[in-house]
Short mmCIF file of C-alpha atoms in Angstrom, two decimals:
data_model
loop_
_atom_site.label_atom_id
_atom_site.label_comp_id
_atom_site.label_asym_id
_atom_site.label_seq_id
_atom_site.Cartn_x
_atom_site.Cartn_y
_atom_site.Cartn_z
CA GLN A 1 4.04 -16.67 3.30
CA LYS A 2 0.27 -17.04 3.10
CA GLU A 3 -1.00 -20.59 2.78
CA VAL A 4 -2.84 -19.83 -0.44
CA GLU A 5 -2.12 -16.76 -2.52
CA GLN A 6 -3.99 -15.30 -5.45
CA ASN A 7 -3.63 -12.07 -7.34
CA SER A 8 -6.66 -10.08 -6.21
CA GLY A 9 -7.04 -8.37 -9.57
CA PRO A 10 -9.16 -7.00 -10.98
CA LEU A 11 -8.23 -8.90 -14.10
CA SER A 12 -9.83 -7.57 -17.27
CA VAL A 13 -10.00 -9.79 -20.35
CA PRO A 14 -11.67 -9.10 -23.70
CA GLU A 15 -14.59 -11.30 -24.65
CA GLY A 16 -13.44 -14.35 -26.58
CA ALA A 17 -9.91 -14.27 -25.17
CA ILE A 18 -8.30 -16.65 -22.68
CA ALA A 19 -8.44 -15.70 -19.01
CA SER A 20 -5.60 -17.07 -16.87
CA LEU A 21 -5.96 -17.22 -13.09
CA ASN A 22 -3.15 -18.33 -10.83
CA CYS A 23 -2.85 -19.66 -7.31
CA THR A 24 0.19 -20.63 -5.26
CA TYR A 25 0.15 -22.68 -2.08
CA SER A 26 2.59 -23.41 0.72
CA ASP A 27 1.68 -26.93 1.91
CA ARG A 28 3.75 -29.36 -0.16
CA GLY A 29 1.62 -32.24 1.13
CA SER A 30 -1.53 -30.96 -0.55
CA GLN A 31 -3.00 -33.50 -2.93
CA SER A 32 -6.21 -31.89 -4.15
CA PHE A 33 -7.06 -28.44 -5.40
CA PHE A 34 -10.33 -26.70 -6.06
CA TRP A 35 -11.53 -23.73 -8.06
CA TYR A 36 -14.72 -21.96 -7.06
CA ARG A 37 -16.57 -19.20 -8.88
CA GLN A 38 -18.47 -16.61 -6.87
CA TYR A 39 -20.78 -14.07 -8.40
CA SER A 40 -21.35 -10.88 -6.47
CA GLY A 41 -23.79 -11.47 -3.63
CA LYS A 42 -23.89 -15.23 -4.23
CA SER A 43 -22.27 -18.27 -2.68
CA PRO A 44 -19.14 -19.99 -4.02
CA GLU A 45 -19.80 -22.57 -6.71
CA LEU A 46 -17.38 -25.43 -7.39
CA ILE A 47 -16.29 -25.39 -11.03
CA MET A 48 -13.13 -27.52 -11.14
CA PHE A 49 -11.05 -29.82 -9.00
CA ILE A 50 -7.75 -31.46 -9.80
CA TYR A 51 -5.74 -34.11 -7.99
CA SER A 52 -2.92 -34.99 -10.38
CA ASN A 53 -0.09 -33.07 -11.94
CA GLY A 54 -0.85 -31.81 -15.40
CA ASP A 55 -4.00 -30.51 -17.02
CA LYS A 56 -7.66 -31.27 -16.51
CA GLU A 57 -10.18 -29.96 -19.01
CA ASP A 58 -13.92 -29.45 -18.56
CA GLY A 59 -15.60 -27.56 -21.36
CA ARG A 60 -14.08 -24.11 -21.60
CA PHE A 61 -12.22 -24.55 -18.30
CA THR A 62 -8.76 -26.07 -17.87
CA ALA A 63 -7.07 -26.53 -14.52
CA GLN A 64 -3.30 -26.91 -14.51
CA LEU A 65 -1.38 -28.29 -11.56
CA ASN A 66 2.36 -28.14 -10.97
CA LYS A 67 3.16 -29.67 -7.58
CA ALA A 68 6.90 -29.12 -7.89
CA SER A 69 6.37 -25.38 -8.25
CA GLN A 70 3.35 -25.39 -5.94
CA TYR A 71 0.96 -23.60 -8.18
CA VAL A 72 -2.38 -24.33 -9.72
CA SER A 73 -3.96 -22.28 -12.46
CA LEU A 74 -7.33 -21.98 -14.14
CA LEU A 75 -7.68 -21.12 -17.81
CA ILE A 76 -10.99 -20.00 -19.24
CA ARG A 77 -11.13 -20.20 -23.04
CA ASP A 78 -13.47 -18.13 -25.18
CA SER A 79 -14.27 -15.89 -22.21
CA GLN A 80 -17.86 -14.73 -21.94
CA PRO A 81 -19.36 -11.81 -19.99
CA SER A 82 -21.06 -14.43 -17.80
CA ASP A 83 -17.59 -15.49 -16.64
CA SER A 84 -17.21 -12.16 -14.83
CA ALA A 85 -16.95 -13.17 -11.18
CA THR A 86 -14.48 -13.72 -8.38
CA TYR A 87 -12.55 -16.98 -8.62
CA LEU A 88 -11.40 -18.66 -5.42
CA CYS A 89 -8.64 -21.22 -5.16
CA ALA A 90 -8.91 -23.71 -2.29
CA VAL A 91 -6.32 -26.13 -0.94
CA PRO A 92 -6.67 -28.65 1.94
CA ASN A 93 -4.44 -28.04 4.93
CA PHE A 94 -4.24 -31.34 6.75
CA GLY A 95 -2.25 -29.96 9.64
CA ASN A 96 -5.14 -27.70 10.58
CA GLU A 97 -7.90 -29.96 9.24
CA LYS A 98 -9.31 -27.26 7.00
CA LEU A 99 -9.75 -26.17 3.43
CA THR A 100 -7.83 -22.94 2.99
CA PHE A 101 -9.24 -20.45 0.52
CA GLY A 102 -7.38 -17.73 -1.28
CA THR A 103 -8.90 -14.27 -1.14
CA GLY A 104 -9.94 -14.60 -4.78
CA THR A 105 -9.24 -12.96 -8.12
CA ARG A 106 -11.90 -10.68 -9.53
CA LEU A 107 -12.30 -11.30 -13.25
CA THR A 108 -14.10 -8.93 -15.60
CA ILE A 109 -14.82 -9.92 -19.20
CA ILE A 110 -15.07 -6.88 -21.41
CA PRO A 111 -17.60 -7.17 -24.27
CA ASP B 1 -27.23 -25.14 -4.11
CA ALA B 2 -26.74 -28.89 -3.79
CA GLY B 3 -29.70 -29.39 -1.46
CA ILE B 4 -28.54 -26.93 1.16
CA THR B 5 -30.65 -24.23 2.72
CA GLN B 6 -29.73 -21.62 5.28
CA SER B 7 -32.02 -19.63 7.53
CA PRO B 8 -32.49 -16.82 8.02
CA ARG B 9 -31.06 -15.35 4.82
CA HIS B 10 -30.76 -11.90 6.32
CA LYS B 11 -30.72 -10.78 9.92
CA VAL B 12 -30.10 -7.56 11.77
CA THR B 13 -29.52 -7.86 15.49
CA GLU B 14 -28.21 -5.78 18.34
CA THR B 15 -24.93 -6.16 20.15
CA GLY B 16 -25.16 -8.57 23.04
CA THR B 17 -28.10 -10.62 21.77
CA PRO B 18 -27.81 -14.34 21.00
CA VAL B 19 -28.24 -15.39 17.38
CA THR B 20 -28.66 -18.85 15.87
CA LEU B 21 -28.15 -19.61 12.21
CA ARG B 22 -29.41 -22.84 10.73
CA CYS B 23 -28.02 -24.97 7.94
CA HIS B 24 -30.17 -27.77 6.55
CA GLN B 25 -29.11 -30.34 3.96
CA THR B 26 -31.01 -33.01 2.09
CA GLU B 27 -27.92 -34.81 0.75
CA ASN B 28 -27.20 -36.92 3.83
CA HIS B 29 -23.56 -35.81 3.70
CA ARG B 30 -21.44 -36.54 6.75
CA TYR B 31 -19.35 -33.37 6.82
CA MET B 32 -20.73 -29.89 7.41
CA TYR B 33 -18.90 -26.59 7.78
CA TRP B 34 -19.56 -23.03 8.82
CA TYR B 35 -17.55 -20.23 7.21
CA ARG B 36 -17.61 -16.49 7.40
CA GLN B 37 -16.61 -14.28 4.50
CA ASP B 38 -15.27 -10.78 4.96
CA PRO B 39 -13.62 -8.38 2.51
CA GLY B 40 -9.86 -8.85 2.51
CA HIS B 41 -10.02 -12.08 4.51
CA GLY B 42 -11.75 -14.45 2.18
CA LEU B 43 -13.55 -17.48 3.54
CA ARG B 44 -12.55 -18.52 7.04
CA LEU B 45 -13.63 -21.68 8.79
CA ILE B 46 -15.51 -21.20 12.05
CA HIS B 47 -16.49 -24.77 13.04
CA TYR B 48 -17.05 -28.03 11.32
CA SER B 49 -18.78 -31.33 11.97
CA TYR B 50 -17.80 -34.83 10.92
CA GLY B 51 -20.93 -36.54 12.19
CA VAL B 52 -23.87 -36.23 14.53
CA LYS B 53 -22.64 -34.68 17.79
CA ASP B 54 -19.07 -34.64 16.41
CA THR B 55 -17.79 -31.10 15.96
CA ASP B 56 -14.49 -29.27 16.07
CA LYS B 57 -13.17 -25.73 15.96
CA GLY B 58 -11.90 -23.89 12.93
CA GLU B 59 -9.55 -20.94 12.75
CA VAL B 60 -12.01 -18.25 13.93
CA SER B 61 -14.15 -20.08 16.48
CA ASP B 62 -14.03 -17.58 19.37
CA GLY B 63 -17.52 -16.28 20.16
CA TYR B 64 -19.24 -19.08 18.23
CA SER B 65 -20.64 -22.46 19.18
CA VAL B 66 -22.23 -25.18 17.08
CA SER B 67 -24.48 -28.16 17.48
CA ARG B 68 -25.44 -31.08 15.29
CA SER B 69 -28.15 -33.33 16.69
CA LYS B 70 -29.26 -34.66 13.30
CA THR B 71 -27.36 -35.43 10.13
CA GLU B 72 -29.29 -32.82 8.19
CA ASP B 73 -29.00 -29.86 10.55
CA PHE B 74 -25.96 -27.87 11.69
CA LEU B 75 -26.60 -24.86 13.92
CA LEU B 76 -24.25 -21.94 14.48
CA THR B 77 -24.82 -19.83 17.60
CA LEU B 78 -23.38 -16.46 18.44
CA GLU B 79 -23.76 -16.42 22.20
CA SER B 80 -23.54 -12.64 22.50
CA ALA B 81 -23.27 -10.94 19.14
CA THR B 82 -20.63 -8.26 18.59
CA SER B 83 -20.16 -5.82 15.72
CA SER B 84 -17.05 -7.76 14.62
CA GLN B 85 -19.36 -10.69 13.82
CA THR B 86 -21.11 -8.70 11.11
CA SER B 87 -20.40 -10.85 8.09
CA VAL B 88 -21.78 -13.20 5.50
CA TYR B 89 -22.01 -16.74 6.83
CA PHE B 90 -21.88 -19.76 4.56
CA CYS B 91 -22.62 -23.34 5.35
CA ALA B 92 -20.94 -26.03 3.27
CA ILE B 93 -21.29 -29.79 3.02
CA SER B 94 -18.99 -32.54 1.82
CA PRO B 95 -19.66 -36.22 1.30
CA TRP B 96 -16.19 -37.48 2.20
CA GLY B 97 -14.23 -34.87 4.11
CA LEU B 98 -11.42 -32.39 3.99
CA GLU B 99 -9.61 -33.34 0.83
CA TYR B 100 -12.78 -33.56 -1.20
CA GLU B 101 -15.03 -30.96 -2.71
CA GLN B 102 -17.37 -28.85 -0.59
CA TYR B 103 -20.70 -27.45 -1.70
CA PHE B 104 -21.99 -24.18 -0.34
CA GLY B 105 -25.37 -22.99 0.79
CA PRO B 106 -26.81 -19.62 -0.24
CA GLY B 107 -25.45 -17.74 2.78
CA THR B 108 -26.80 -15.59 5.60
CA ARG B 109 -26.03 -11.90 5.78
CA LEU B 110 -25.79 -10.92 9.45
CA THR B 111 -25.54 -7.34 10.63
CA VAL B 112 -24.84 -6.61 14.29
CA THR B 113 -25.63 -3.01 15.24
#
């Protein structure tokens, strides 16, 4: 099992709809989780982080964490064409002293 | 880009030549990281630093070395570049360490011919 797994997509969502991105992880000891957005040809940009079980909302973005099931998700409400990007999930791996990134989900918002 | 610059932004070099990439930060953050990003592999950690002259290896460190003589600068050196090191290289910084957020520089696209 990969340490961090994401559906590579592409995921196509109509403009104005909710985009749902999922990430599963293998290290049960992980305490913090990060979502990055990466536009083509650009560097990853941190958009959300979550430490506690449950939901965390920031504008149109909601991160959901379920430690028992070892998954973290990102919801984007009222999707806009500018949300079209690759979304990376990242989870600390304390055994290897690193932040492990998923390979990313490519999201396309269709006008 | 959170006060992080990388130089050069693009470089083409020949197999067997040494290459040094520079990461410079103005945030005075303690932790600095070098990643490479390749299609199908995502971001992979090469080396990281937890202070001046304190560095350690990541998961893909073979063929790379690093140095950090000042808080603001973290250098990545390819001693003898190979075609497999063609990649996009990102530097990242973090104020508190592994379990906290990291902020990325703009990246360096390196092509080894």
